Amino acid sequence: MARPIDDHLTREQLVEEVAKLNRELLELEGKQEKTDASRAELQAIVESAKDSIFIKNLSLKYTLVNPSMCRLYALPQDAILGKSDRDILDSHTALLTEEVDRNVLSGTVVEEEICRIIDGCPHTFHTLKVPLPGGGEKIVGLCGISRDITDRKQAEEALRNAKADIESKNRELTDINNQLDHAISRANEIALRAEMANFAKSQFLAGMSHDIRTPLNGIIGFAEMLLETPLDATQRDHVQMIRQSGQMLLSLINDILDFSRIEAGMMHFEAIDFDPRNLGLEVCNLIRPKLEAKALSMTFRTGEGLPARVKGDPARFRQVILNLMDNAVKFTESGEIVLSMDVEEMNETHIKLHISVVDQGIGIPQGKLAYIFEPFTQVKRSTTRKYGGTGLGLSICKRLSGQMGGDVWAESAVDKGSTFHFTALLSKSENRLRGDRINRPARDAADGENRNSQVSGRSTRVLLAEDNPVNQKLAALLLEKAGCVVDTAGNGKEAVTKYTAAPQDFDMIFMDIQMPEMNGLEATKILRDGGFGTIPIIAMTAHAMSGDREICLAGGMTDYLAKPIKREEIARIVKKWSPAGGQDSYVPRPS
Amino acid sequence: MNIAEIAEELSLEEGDCLEIMELFLETGMDDIRKLACAIERGDMKQAAMAAHAVKGASANLRLLDLSEMARQIEVSIHREQWHDRCQETLHLLQVGMISFADDLFRQREPSPLFGRLNQPPRIGI
């Protein structure tokens, strides 16, 4: 602003010049005021700012610090001004800061986040450093503004952590879900395999039950037929024994097939009335033939108060006793076998029977007593060879008794003999008077009712000629449901024989068309030609072809029932053609 | 195959229905065995009879798959298409019968083991 004054100025000029200077001075003063004012404003902003604000000169000494900065460093202003970072901070931090500062002084704007420990706590600062130009291009220092962003950082960090936490939890859950999926597919795979194994087992059981039952039914059936022929007392006794043993074996086979059902907890127990004493005698009769080869006697004693009838599953009950008796005979060479039947406990509704079987056989070593009720166990391997058996018997007994609310256990002394105990909780019989029903399954009782009604003549009496056992059974059941009493024939020939033997016993005939030996049309022709013109003959056939009906009717049949058999159809036809239904006689159609 | 449903359709008690089913299992298996033997021997008459028996019985019991397969065999036999079609269908029929047996055995009493695992529990956010 200094201006050279011309030495050769006139006074006026000088005055003029002074006046000018004065004006300029005044102007300058005004400017100064303005500058001062804006400087004060600036000062106020800087002083009150929450951010730390500082200026360093070229030698990096502080030329300005605001109170925030002082508070941060916990130093008075004087202790900072004119000092460099080296004087305030530790040397390592100071060096790092200096390097950045020099960078700024060379003209770069630097933004940095730095962490400092203040009062033992880590603080994060966001700092902006800009080079400070003097007049013109020349840099005279740097200005910095620094803000404590610890809180924000912490919030961010917390957010990040929470997010990471959630992500890791989600990953864990995904893992768990994957594991579950895996476990489920494994379980399903195992289940499928089990199902396949079960399938194979069922297949085996189906085959076995059929293959064993067929010849056995032959034995029983022929024994029954033999009983119809003239026999002397001994022969009759023997044949009866064959039949009875066959039936026993059949039920045992069923029972052994049931073993898997017990194992699977799917065993079904019947609740029907039976006489325990009779049952004991039955078992003794079955066992008696086995005694003959040995020097053995057998006693059956019943305790006091043994009721004449109890309610339970006689087949299972007998199976257990038979098994224990069978074992006693098997393992005893000479002496006596005693079967006892006592009442152990009794209350209003239930009765607990205690059955014991005492033998004088080889006995069971003390250590083995616990194992004999395990499946497939006999005392020694050699036992199986000598005495036979599957080793399944006692384990079936144990399980059966358990299901009957009782138990099976044994006491034994080697070479002295064994005592087997069997308890079962049975219900008291409700109908004490109806003795004729005793020991008969419900189905037999129902059949008896049907027979009774047949005598009274209330029902329509039907002769059903059908070769297929399934169709025969189904048709018979549905006819019974329609109020009929049903007699069956396996083919046309049998039907003709049965009917012609007692035509007064039948109200109508249901006749399958396709049968072996003699088909339905042939049988019908024989009947009609034989003078039985009025009996309604209903054709049953699956032939769905049109004209089938006409063939049947032309063949002398009365009506036509299409297969598959439907209950309503059967009921309709029975009603239509039964004597009570108003149709008294059959009038043959002219053919 | 659902015994309860079939029993209802036939208006039978389930016990009766089960009994007939078991009867069918025995006779049906026997018939199928006869059918297989007859086809093997080329005994057309015997084969047709066996197929007819299976067809009728299974239709009565509303076992429509079995009935249809038996019907196809019967038709094939009548059309004298012996080995090309019969064997294949016969095999299917045998499998169907075994599967029926399996079904039957399992439906006598409900099996508690299966069915629960099929719905995986789901957890997540």
XYZ file of C-alpha atoms in Angstrom:
716
model
C 0.000 0.000 0.000
C 3.034 2.265 0.447
C 3.340 4.565 -2.401
C 6.457 6.631 -3.381
C 5.930 10.315 -2.825
C 7.283 12.666 -5.438
C 9.905 14.929 -3.862
C 9.010 17.686 -6.192
C 5.449 18.153 -5.215
C 4.000 21.532 -4.514
C 2.442 22.326 -1.187
C -0.970 22.253 -2.706
C -0.117 19.079 -4.362
C 1.191 17.809 -1.067
C -2.014 18.878 0.688
C -3.954 17.339 -2.034
C -1.852 14.237 -1.660
C -2.344 14.189 2.104
C -6.032 14.596 1.690
C -5.983 11.746 -0.723
C -3.951 9.705 1.677
C -6.324 10.632 4.412
C -9.215 9.497 2.312
C -7.423 6.379 1.461
C -6.567 5.943 5.090
C -10.150 6.387 6.020
C -11.127 3.915 3.374
C -8.568 1.541 4.641
C -9.797 2.002 8.162
C -13.273 1.108 6.981
C -11.938 -1.953 5.359
C -10.004 -2.759 8.485
C -13.192 -2.505 10.462
C -14.936 -4.801 8.048
C -12.091 -7.233 8.145
C -12.056 -7.069 11.890
C -15.765 -7.713 11.958
C -15.570 -10.741 9.732
C -12.539 -11.873 11.628
C -14.524 -11.658 14.861
C -17.370 -13.623 13.294
C -14.964 -16.209 12.123
C -13.344 -16.264 15.528
C -16.705 -16.849 17.180
C -17.493 -19.733 14.831
C -14.096 -21.276 15.377
C -14.304 -20.821 19.142
C -17.733 -22.314 19.482
C -17.301 -25.171 16.982
C -17.621 -28.646 18.386
C -15.120 -29.855 15.849
C -11.446 -29.322 16.543
C -10.071 -26.644 14.262
C -6.423 -25.826 13.911
C -3.955 -24.067 11.662
C -0.331 -24.987 11.326
C 2.334 -22.929 9.650
C 4.997 -24.138 7.246
C 7.154 -25.433 10.073
C 4.068 -27.326 11.313
C 3.729 -25.329 14.455
C 0.199 -24.562 15.620
C -0.760 -20.966 14.952
C -4.422 -21.448 15.758
C -6.335 -23.898 17.896
C -9.904 -23.639 19.043
C -11.200 -24.572 22.510
C -12.540 -27.939 21.275
C -9.024 -28.833 20.262
C -7.692 -27.733 23.639
C -10.283 -29.804 25.439
C -9.372 -32.755 23.322
C -5.703 -32.515 24.161
C -6.537 -31.426 27.704
C -4.045 -28.603 27.329
C -4.462 -24.832 27.585
C -4.254 -22.865 24.388
C -0.862 -21.432 25.273
C 0.568 -24.891 25.677
C -0.352 -25.695 22.096
C 0.195 -22.507 20.154
C 3.694 -22.237 18.742
C 4.256 -25.953 19.413
C 4.361 -28.787 16.932
C 2.862 -32.242 17.277
C 6.245 -33.521 18.375
C 5.906 -31.467 21.486
C 2.382 -32.666 22.245
C 1.956 -36.214 20.977
C 4.071 -39.319 21.297
C 6.819 -39.480 18.731
C 5.310 -42.289 16.676
C 1.987 -40.542 16.200
C 3.717 -37.228 15.656
C 5.846 -38.709 12.881
C 2.846 -40.176 11.128
C 0.966 -36.892 11.423
C 3.944 -34.951 10.143
C 4.152 -37.106 7.060
C 0.512 -36.425 6.256
C 0.938 -32.723 7.008
C 3.879 -32.434 4.606
C 1.738 -34.027 1.996
C -0.914 -31.380 2.601
C 1.646 -28.606 2.480
C 2.641 -29.817 -0.961
C -0.895 -29.005 -2.082
C -3.027 -32.090 -1.471
C -6.310 -32.134 0.389
C -6.229 -35.066 2.795
C -9.135 -36.746 4.464
C -8.273 -39.340 7.028
C -9.730 -41.405 9.799
C -7.429 -41.847 12.705
C -7.761 -43.584 15.988
C -6.386 -42.137 19.162
C -6.510 -43.283 22.720
C -7.903 -40.508 24.862
C -8.356 -41.069 28.580
C -7.751 -44.719 27.928
C -10.606 -44.989 25.439
C -10.114 -45.406 21.719
C -11.589 -42.509 19.761
C -11.942 -42.266 16.024
C -11.490 -38.911 14.348
C -12.412 -37.890 10.878
C -9.946 -35.169 9.852
C -9.903 -32.916 6.830
C -6.668 -31.097 6.155
C -6.438 -28.472 3.434
C -3.409 -26.474 2.337
C -3.691 -22.789 3.300
C -2.608 -20.377 0.602
C -1.229 -16.967 1.448
C -1.542 -14.210 -1.196
C -1.249 -15.850 -4.591
C -0.267 -19.442 -5.149
C 2.099 -19.789 -2.267
C 1.118 -22.143 0.507
C 1.724 -20.716 3.934
C 0.351 -23.454 6.122
C -2.501 -25.911 6.577
C -5.868 -25.823 8.157
C -7.445 -28.860 9.719
C -10.869 -29.692 10.960
C -11.235 -32.825 12.971
C -14.423 -34.461 14.209
C -14.804 -37.177 16.821
C -16.882 -39.836 15.070
C -16.440 -42.475 17.782
C -20.166 -42.671 18.503
C -21.065 -42.997 14.879
C -18.317 -45.539 14.434
C -19.537 -47.482 17.394
C -23.084 -47.412 16.103
C -21.826 -48.561 12.729
C -19.734 -51.239 14.360
C -22.659 -52.386 16.474
C -24.820 -52.474 13.388
C -22.168 -54.426 11.518
C -21.796 -56.826 14.407
C -25.532 -57.282 14.698
C -25.699 -57.904 10.981
C -22.831 -60.385 11.125
C -24.477 -61.977 14.102
C -27.741 -62.386 12.251
C -25.938 -63.665 9.213
C -24.068 -66.238 11.237
C -27.248 -67.233 13.021
C -28.969 -67.560 9.687
C -26.091 -69.656 8.431
C -26.415 -71.843 11.505
C -30.139 -72.205 10.929
C -29.547 -73.014 7.301
C -27.046 -75.612 8.447
C -29.518 -77.029 10.923
C -32.208 -77.086 8.269
C -29.833 -78.813 5.900
C -28.971 -81.334 8.572
C -32.658 -81.832 9.268
C -33.350 -82.275 5.578
C -30.539 -84.749 5.454
C -31.751 -86.573 8.528
C -35.255 -86.664 7.139
C -34.169 -88.010 3.825
C -32.030 -90.563 5.668
C -34.973 -91.486 7.846
C -37.207 -91.757 4.806
C -34.605 -93.872 3.098
C -34.394 -96.128 6.125
C -38.161 -96.189 6.365
C -38.347 -97.123 2.704
C -35.825 -99.887 3.240
C -37.724 -101.071 6.286
C -40.876 -100.945 4.233
C -39.208 -103.021 1.540
C -38.028 -105.481 4.158
C -41.512 -105.510 5.580
C -42.815 -106.027 2.079
C -40.532 -109.018 1.623
C -41.625 -110.343 4.991
C -45.288 -109.903 4.184
C -44.697 -111.639 0.895
C -43.033 -114.489 2.723
C -45.801 -114.660 5.294
C -48.475 -114.578 2.642
C -46.769 -117.392 0.784
C -46.013 -119.389 3.875
C -49.428 -119.110 5.418
C -50.943 -120.237 2.163
C -48.480 -123.014 1.463
C -48.719 -124.480 4.938
C -52.401 -124.005 5.401
C -53.371 -125.648 2.125
C -52.011 -129.148 2.907
C -53.037 -128.787 6.529
C -56.565 -127.943 5.522
C -56.381 -131.068 3.401
C -55.439 -133.140 6.429
C -58.173 -131.652 8.560
C -60.751 -131.797 5.803
C -60.070 -135.432 4.979
C -60.055 -136.357 8.642
C -63.477 -134.789 8.893
C -64.655 -136.708 5.854
C -63.252 -139.880 7.338
C -65.303 -139.260 10.476
C -68.424 -139.368 8.325
C -67.653 -142.963 7.314
C -68.391 -146.029 9.457
C -65.533 -146.440 11.960
C -65.015 -148.473 15.114
C -64.459 -146.649 18.394
C -60.634 -146.727 18.251
C -60.504 -145.585 14.665
C -62.922 -142.782 15.430
C -60.786 -141.755 18.370
C -57.669 -141.716 16.211
C -59.258 -139.822 13.384
C -60.613 -137.309 15.851
C -57.110 -136.968 17.195
C -55.791 -136.370 13.666
C -58.375 -133.704 13.131
C -57.838 -132.099 16.494
C -54.068 -132.110 16.133
C -54.385 -130.708 12.664
C -56.544 -127.920 13.954
C -54.101 -127.298 16.757
C -51.212 -127.186 14.328
C -53.144 -124.823 12.105
C -53.814 -122.475 14.977
C -50.200 -122.758 16.075
C -49.025 -121.841 12.607
C -51.279 -118.835 12.737
C -49.912 -118.047 16.157
C -46.338 -118.253 15.011
C -47.211 -115.968 12.148
C -48.603 -113.752 14.846
C -45.219 -113.617 16.535
C -44.177 -110.807 14.236
C -47.440 -109.121 15.051
C -46.714 -109.346 18.787
C -43.280 -107.928 18.100
C -44.819 -105.064 16.183
C -47.381 -104.516 18.936
C -50.172 -105.295 16.504
C -51.538 -108.383 18.221
C -55.289 -108.570 18.466
C -56.861 -110.404 21.417
C -60.379 -111.697 21.352
C -62.759 -111.397 24.274
C -65.069 -114.385 24.236
C -66.414 -116.697 26.892
C -64.733 -120.025 27.556
C -64.522 -122.693 30.225
C -60.960 -122.809 31.599
C -61.411 -126.336 32.951
C -62.557 -127.628 29.566
C -59.642 -125.892 27.994
C -57.265 -127.618 30.425
C -58.819 -130.974 29.584
C -58.489 -130.248 25.894
C -54.795 -129.555 26.344
C -54.399 -132.778 28.329
C -56.106 -134.728 25.563
C -53.724 -133.270 23.065
C -50.720 -134.034 25.247
C -51.790 -137.564 26.242
C -50.577 -139.347 23.058
C -47.090 -138.042 23.747
C -47.005 -139.686 27.170
C -47.407 -143.160 25.784
C -43.843 -143.543 24.573
C -42.505 -142.549 27.995
C -43.064 -143.692 31.549
C -45.041 -140.566 32.310
C -48.287 -139.861 34.046
C -50.261 -136.668 33.944
C -52.536 -134.988 36.450
C -54.822 -132.064 35.946
C -56.150 -130.408 39.039
C -58.265 -127.346 39.401
C -58.332 -125.170 42.482
C -61.376 -124.169 44.444
C -63.551 -121.419 43.090
C -62.412 -121.803 39.500
C -65.312 -120.297 37.512
C -67.037 -122.292 34.815
C -66.595 -119.472 32.351
C -64.289 -116.569 31.942
C -63.933 -114.068 29.172
C -60.711 -113.763 27.235
C -58.888 -115.199 24.277
C -59.120 -118.991 24.668
C -56.827 -119.646 21.726
C -53.977 -117.618 23.198
C -54.670 -118.950 26.670
C -54.547 -122.511 25.375
C -51.462 -121.789 23.324
C -49.503 -120.819 26.419
C -50.629 -123.816 28.486
C -50.109 -126.196 25.589
C -46.643 -124.856 25.093
C -45.715 -125.251 28.755
C -47.198 -128.776 28.849
C -45.456 -129.685 25.644
C -42.137 -128.570 27.095
C -42.767 -130.521 30.301
C -43.335 -133.719 28.320
C -40.448 -133.008 26.016
C -37.911 -132.625 28.815
C -39.182 -135.317 31.185
C -38.418 -139.010 30.682
C -40.302 -140.489 33.614
C -42.441 -139.435 36.530
C -45.415 -137.155 36.763
C -46.525 -133.956 35.132
C -49.035 -131.860 37.035
C -51.115 -129.126 35.485
C -52.844 -126.935 38.070
C -55.290 -124.159 37.565
C -56.081 -121.803 40.455
C -57.699 -118.484 41.055
C -55.090 -116.072 42.292
C -57.126 -112.898 42.573
C -60.640 -111.839 41.872
C -62.590 -108.597 41.943
C -65.888 -107.318 40.600
C -64.944 -107.497 36.957
C -61.713 -109.420 36.603
C -60.206 -112.700 37.591
C -56.557 -113.638 37.660
C -55.829 -117.277 36.943
C -52.622 -118.941 37.991
C -51.610 -121.987 35.988
C -48.622 -124.050 36.948
C -46.980 -126.949 35.179
C -44.729 -129.126 37.339
C -42.455 -131.695 35.742
C -39.748 -134.064 36.943
C -37.475 -133.498 34.015
C -33.885 -132.511 33.371
C -34.342 -129.053 34.849
C -32.727 -125.782 33.881
C -29.417 -124.499 35.313
C -29.956 -121.455 37.529
C -27.888 -119.191 35.276
C -29.953 -120.018 32.215
C -33.370 -119.373 33.756
C -33.298 -115.757 32.762
C -32.561 -116.487 29.104
C -35.092 -119.161 28.267
C -37.763 -116.581 27.539
C -35.629 -114.820 24.941
C -36.541 -115.652 21.347
C -34.646 -118.498 19.644
C -33.112 -119.712 22.904
C -32.746 -123.181 24.270
C -30.514 -124.148 27.141
C -27.882 -125.789 24.972
C -27.280 -126.070 21.280
C -27.459 -129.801 21.688
C -30.923 -129.356 23.199
C -32.266 -128.290 19.838
C -30.862 -131.398 18.197
C -32.182 -133.716 20.861
C -35.550 -132.201 21.625
C -36.357 -130.170 18.523
C -38.374 -126.983 18.572
C -37.879 -123.500 17.233
C -36.948 -121.950 20.554
C -39.739 -119.500 19.884
C -42.329 -121.107 22.139
C -41.440 -119.682 25.521
C -40.812 -116.211 24.175
C -44.246 -116.292 22.549
C -45.678 -117.459 25.896
C -43.927 -114.655 27.718
C -45.242 -112.050 25.345
C -48.729 -113.480 25.188
C -48.996 -113.630 28.966
C -47.736 -110.066 29.192
C -50.460 -108.986 26.776
C -52.981 -110.874 28.883
C -51.992 -108.856 31.917
C -49.979 -111.668 33.474
C -46.578 -113.253 33.277
C -44.720 -116.477 32.692
C -41.813 -117.518 34.870
C -40.025 -120.650 35.978
C -38.380 -122.283 38.976
C -36.044 -125.160 38.416
C -33.472 -127.484 39.890
C -31.185 -129.487 37.617
C -32.185 -133.178 37.427
C -35.100 -132.579 39.827
C -37.508 -130.829 37.520
C -39.048 -127.466 36.716
C -42.183 -125.579 37.575
C -43.507 -123.126 35.057
C -45.988 -120.505 36.179
C -48.404 -118.664 33.986
C -50.788 -115.969 35.123
C -53.402 -114.210 33.059
C -55.881 -111.505 33.885
C -59.254 -112.420 32.405
C -62.649 -110.785 32.553
C -65.547 -112.332 34.336
C -68.141 -113.752 32.015
C -71.251 -111.606 31.669
C -73.726 -114.165 30.340
C -73.618 -117.076 32.722
C -76.860 -118.584 31.564
C -76.260 -119.053 27.895
C -74.053 -122.073 28.180
C -74.692 -123.220 24.639
C -72.701 -120.307 23.271
C -69.643 -121.030 25.319
C -66.327 -121.511 23.637
C -67.638 -120.440 20.312
C -66.459 -117.402 18.434
C -69.067 -114.790 17.681
C -69.276 -115.839 14.046
C -70.439 -119.344 14.959
C -73.093 -117.892 17.189
C -74.298 -115.728 14.337
C -74.428 -118.738 12.046
C -76.505 -120.489 14.646
C -78.960 -117.646 14.560
C -79.164 -117.910 10.816
C -79.857 -121.604 11.080
C -82.614 -120.898 13.557
C -84.220 -118.386 11.313
C -83.983 -120.852 8.463
C -86.145 -123.263 10.437
C -88.704 -120.607 11.255
C -88.931 -119.788 7.539
C -88.860 -116.031 7.873
C -85.952 -115.564 5.534
C -85.579 -116.136 1.863
C -83.614 -119.336 1.367
C -81.083 -119.048 -1.378
C -78.937 -121.611 -3.108
C -75.805 -119.844 -4.306
C -73.874 -121.574 -7.085
C -70.503 -119.936 -7.548
C -67.116 -121.568 -7.995
C -64.832 -118.740 -6.924
C -64.519 -118.734 -3.121
C -64.131 -114.962 -2.995
C -67.216 -114.253 -5.040
C -69.076 -116.958 -3.188
C -68.249 -115.473 0.180
C -69.021 -111.930 -0.870
C -72.317 -112.887 -2.473
C -73.228 -114.974 0.569
C -72.491 -112.090 2.924
C -74.491 -109.633 0.856
C -77.368 -112.093 0.534
C -77.353 -112.594 4.287
C -77.454 -108.861 4.712
C -80.483 -108.834 2.421
C -82.173 -111.206 4.867
C -81.412 -114.493 3.160
C -80.226 -117.823 4.458
C -77.597 -119.059 2.077
C -76.473 -122.500 1.058
C -73.658 -122.766 -1.432
C -72.605 -124.948 -4.316
C -69.213 -124.875 -6.014
C -70.413 -125.632 -9.540
C -73.502 -126.308 -11.584
C -73.501 -130.022 -10.941
C -73.402 -129.537 -7.180
C -76.161 -126.962 -7.439
C -78.379 -129.369 -9.342
C -77.683 -132.132 -6.820
C -78.358 -129.927 -3.821
C -81.500 -128.451 -5.201
C -83.053 -131.604 -6.529
C -82.372 -133.330 -3.195
C -84.499 -130.814 -1.300
C -86.295 -128.346 -3.585
C -88.611 -127.340 -0.758
C -85.612 -125.884 1.145
C -84.922 -123.128 -1.378
C -86.758 -120.026 -2.501
C -84.372 -119.049 -5.278
C -81.079 -119.903 -6.910
C -78.266 -117.504 -7.710
C -76.245 -119.050 -10.475
C -72.841 -118.064 -11.773
C -72.594 -118.609 -15.519
C -68.972 -119.588 -15.943
C -68.224 -122.509 -13.650
C -66.111 -125.654 -13.964
C -67.740 -129.099 -14.277
C -71.089 -127.673 -15.291
C -71.783 -124.074 -16.123
C -74.782 -122.076 -15.042
C -76.705 -122.388 -18.319
C -76.298 -126.163 -18.404
C -77.416 -126.440 -14.795
C -80.442 -124.261 -15.497
C -81.395 -126.381 -18.471
C -81.212 -129.570 -16.382
C -83.347 -128.027 -13.645
C -85.947 -126.649 -16.025
C -86.055 -129.865 -18.042
C -86.300 -131.811 -14.800
C -89.584 -130.144 -14.034
C -88.437 -127.383 -11.737
C -90.064 -124.637 -13.725
C -91.040 -122.244 -10.954
C -87.890 -121.708 -8.911
C -86.421 -118.304 -9.764
C -82.879 -118.707 -11.107
C -80.846 -115.525 -11.117
C -77.859 -115.415 -13.457
C -74.665 -113.870 -12.142
C -72.065 -112.981 -14.712
C -69.386 -110.479 -15.408
C -70.037 -110.629 -19.135
C -70.902 -107.058 -19.821
C -71.656 -107.666 -23.459
C -75.093 -106.709 -24.603
C -77.151 -109.733 -25.417
C -75.775 -111.559 -22.418
C -78.967 -110.904 -20.572
C -80.958 -112.268 -23.492
C -78.834 -115.417 -23.592
C -79.448 -116.012 -19.894
C -83.172 -115.374 -20.112
C -83.470 -117.492 -23.240
C -81.624 -120.235 -21.367
C -84.452 -120.413 -18.865
C -83.069 -118.087 -16.226
C -85.403 -115.728 -14.448
C -83.359 -112.582 -13.965
C -79.897 -111.245 -14.308
C -77.389 -109.805 -11.797
C -74.363 -108.077 -13.268
C -70.936 -108.392 -11.677
C -69.256 -106.744 -9.894
C -71.861 -107.528 -7.308
C -73.592 -104.566 -5.713
C -75.501 -104.787 -2.491
C -78.471 -102.747 -3.651
C -78.821 -104.891 -6.771
C -78.800 -108.086 -4.734
C -81.324 -106.647 -2.290
C -83.539 -105.495 -5.142
C -83.508 -108.878 -6.855
C -84.070 -110.794 -3.616
C -87.034 -108.591 -2.836
C -88.389 -108.887 -6.346
C -88.280 -112.689 -6.505
C -88.743 -113.798 -2.910
C -92.108 -115.439 -2.061
C -92.786 -112.716 0.499
C -92.141 -110.109 -2.172
C -95.382 -111.045 -3.882
C -93.927 -113.071 -6.756
C -95.335 -116.485 -6.089
C -94.121 -118.440 -9.007
C -91.956 -118.215 -12.008
C -93.629 -118.303 -15.358
C -91.167 -119.449 -17.975
C -90.816 -117.118 -20.895
C -91.633 -118.566 -24.243
C -88.320 -118.925 -26.037
C -56.129 -100.026 -1.472
C -58.111 -98.898 1.508
C -60.043 -101.608 3.288
C -62.291 -99.205 5.160
C -63.347 -97.509 1.929
C -63.893 -100.763 0.096
C -65.848 -102.138 3.043
C -68.062 -99.085 2.934
C -68.555 -99.371 -0.792
C -69.540 -103.010 -0.448
C -71.616 -102.138 2.642
C -69.762 -104.753 4.653
C -68.306 -104.634 8.132
C -64.580 -104.135 8.012
C -63.956 -107.501 9.638
C -65.992 -109.319 6.985
C -64.323 -107.330 4.255
C -60.905 -108.195 5.647
C -61.852 -111.851 5.729
C -62.888 -111.823 2.086
C -59.734 -109.952 1.196
C -57.671 -112.634 2.888
C -59.648 -115.264 1.059
C -58.929 -113.455 -2.178
C -55.249 -113.298 -1.278
C -55.174 -117.072 -1.005
C -57.334 -117.981 -3.984
C -56.070 -115.137 -6.118
C -52.461 -116.140 -5.601
C -53.414 -119.684 -6.445
C -55.191 -118.546 -9.609
C -52.243 -116.414 -10.654
C -49.936 -119.368 -10.110
C -52.244 -121.478 -12.284
C -52.349 -118.695 -14.847
C -48.561 -118.497 -14.997
C -48.258 -122.272 -15.371
C -50.943 -122.371 -18.055
C -49.265 -119.596 -20.022
C -45.979 -121.450 -19.698
C -47.568 -124.628 -21.034
C -49.558 -122.810 -23.663
C -52.795 -124.109 -22.165
C -55.111 -121.453 -23.483
C -58.302 -122.728 -21.909
C -56.830 -123.072 -18.425
C -55.152 -119.683 -18.669
C -58.343 -117.957 -19.744
C -60.217 -119.527 -16.859
C -57.634 -118.482 -14.305
C -57.494 -114.925 -15.650
C -61.281 -114.802 -15.655
C -61.394 -115.926 -12.035
C -58.925 -113.267 -10.922
C -60.747 -110.638 -12.939
C -64.143 -111.433 -11.461
C -63.046 -111.730 -7.859
C -60.904 -108.614 -7.887
C -63.666 -106.631 -9.587
C -66.083 -107.733 -6.909
C -63.699 -106.528 -4.249
C -63.239 -103.255 -6.161
C -59.537 -103.967 -6.701
C -59.752 -102.283 -10.046
C -56.050 -102.338 -10.969
C -55.833 -106.076 -10.512
C -59.112 -106.590 -12.284
C -58.013 -104.501 -15.254
C -54.718 -106.387 -15.590
C -56.511 -109.720 -15.421
C -58.994 -108.478 -18.005
C -56.166 -107.488 -20.356
C -54.660 -110.939 -19.995
C -57.990 -112.567 -20.673
C -58.482 -110.425 -23.764
C -54.947 -111.176 -24.979
C -55.585 -114.868 -24.569
C -58.824 -114.702 -26.517
C -57.049 -112.788 -29.283
C -54.329 -115.425 -29.188
C -51.621 -112.892 -28.490
C -49.724 -115.256 -26.288
C -46.259 -114.315 -25.399
C -45.880 -110.746 -26.536
C -48.350 -109.154 -24.191
C -49.408 -111.773 -21.684
C -46.079 -112.283 -19.964
C -45.605 -108.616 -19.342
C -49.079 -108.083 -17.937
C -48.799 -111.281 -15.942
C -45.690 -109.927 -14.306
C -47.518 -106.715 -13.481
C -50.383 -108.732 -12.096
C -48.038 -110.714 -9.875
C -46.459 -107.540 -8.593
C -49.904 -106.038 -8.074
C -50.958 -109.084 -6.098
C -47.870 -108.944 -3.895
C -48.424 -105.276 -3.328
C -52.027 -106.049 -2.429
C -50.788 -108.664 0.047
C -48.464 -106.133 1.559
C -51.225 -103.564 1.753
C -53.506 -106.061 3.387
C -50.989 -107.100 5.997
C -50.298 -103.550 6.899
C -53.910 -102.467 7.047
C -54.942 -105.176 9.423
C -53.637 -102.895 12.113
C -52.414 -99.398 11.390
C -48.658 -99.029 11.479
C -47.593 -96.125 13.656
C -44.086 -95.911 12.219
C -44.591 -94.212 8.891
C -46.267 -91.050 7.844
C -44.990 -88.786 10.552
C -41.545 -88.302 9.046
C -42.787 -86.999 5.753
C -43.330 -83.467 6.942
C -40.047 -81.885 7.960
C -40.169 -79.345 10.779
C -39.106 -75.905 9.534
C -37.336 -73.276 11.566
C -35.848 -70.006 10.437
C -36.199 -66.231 10.576
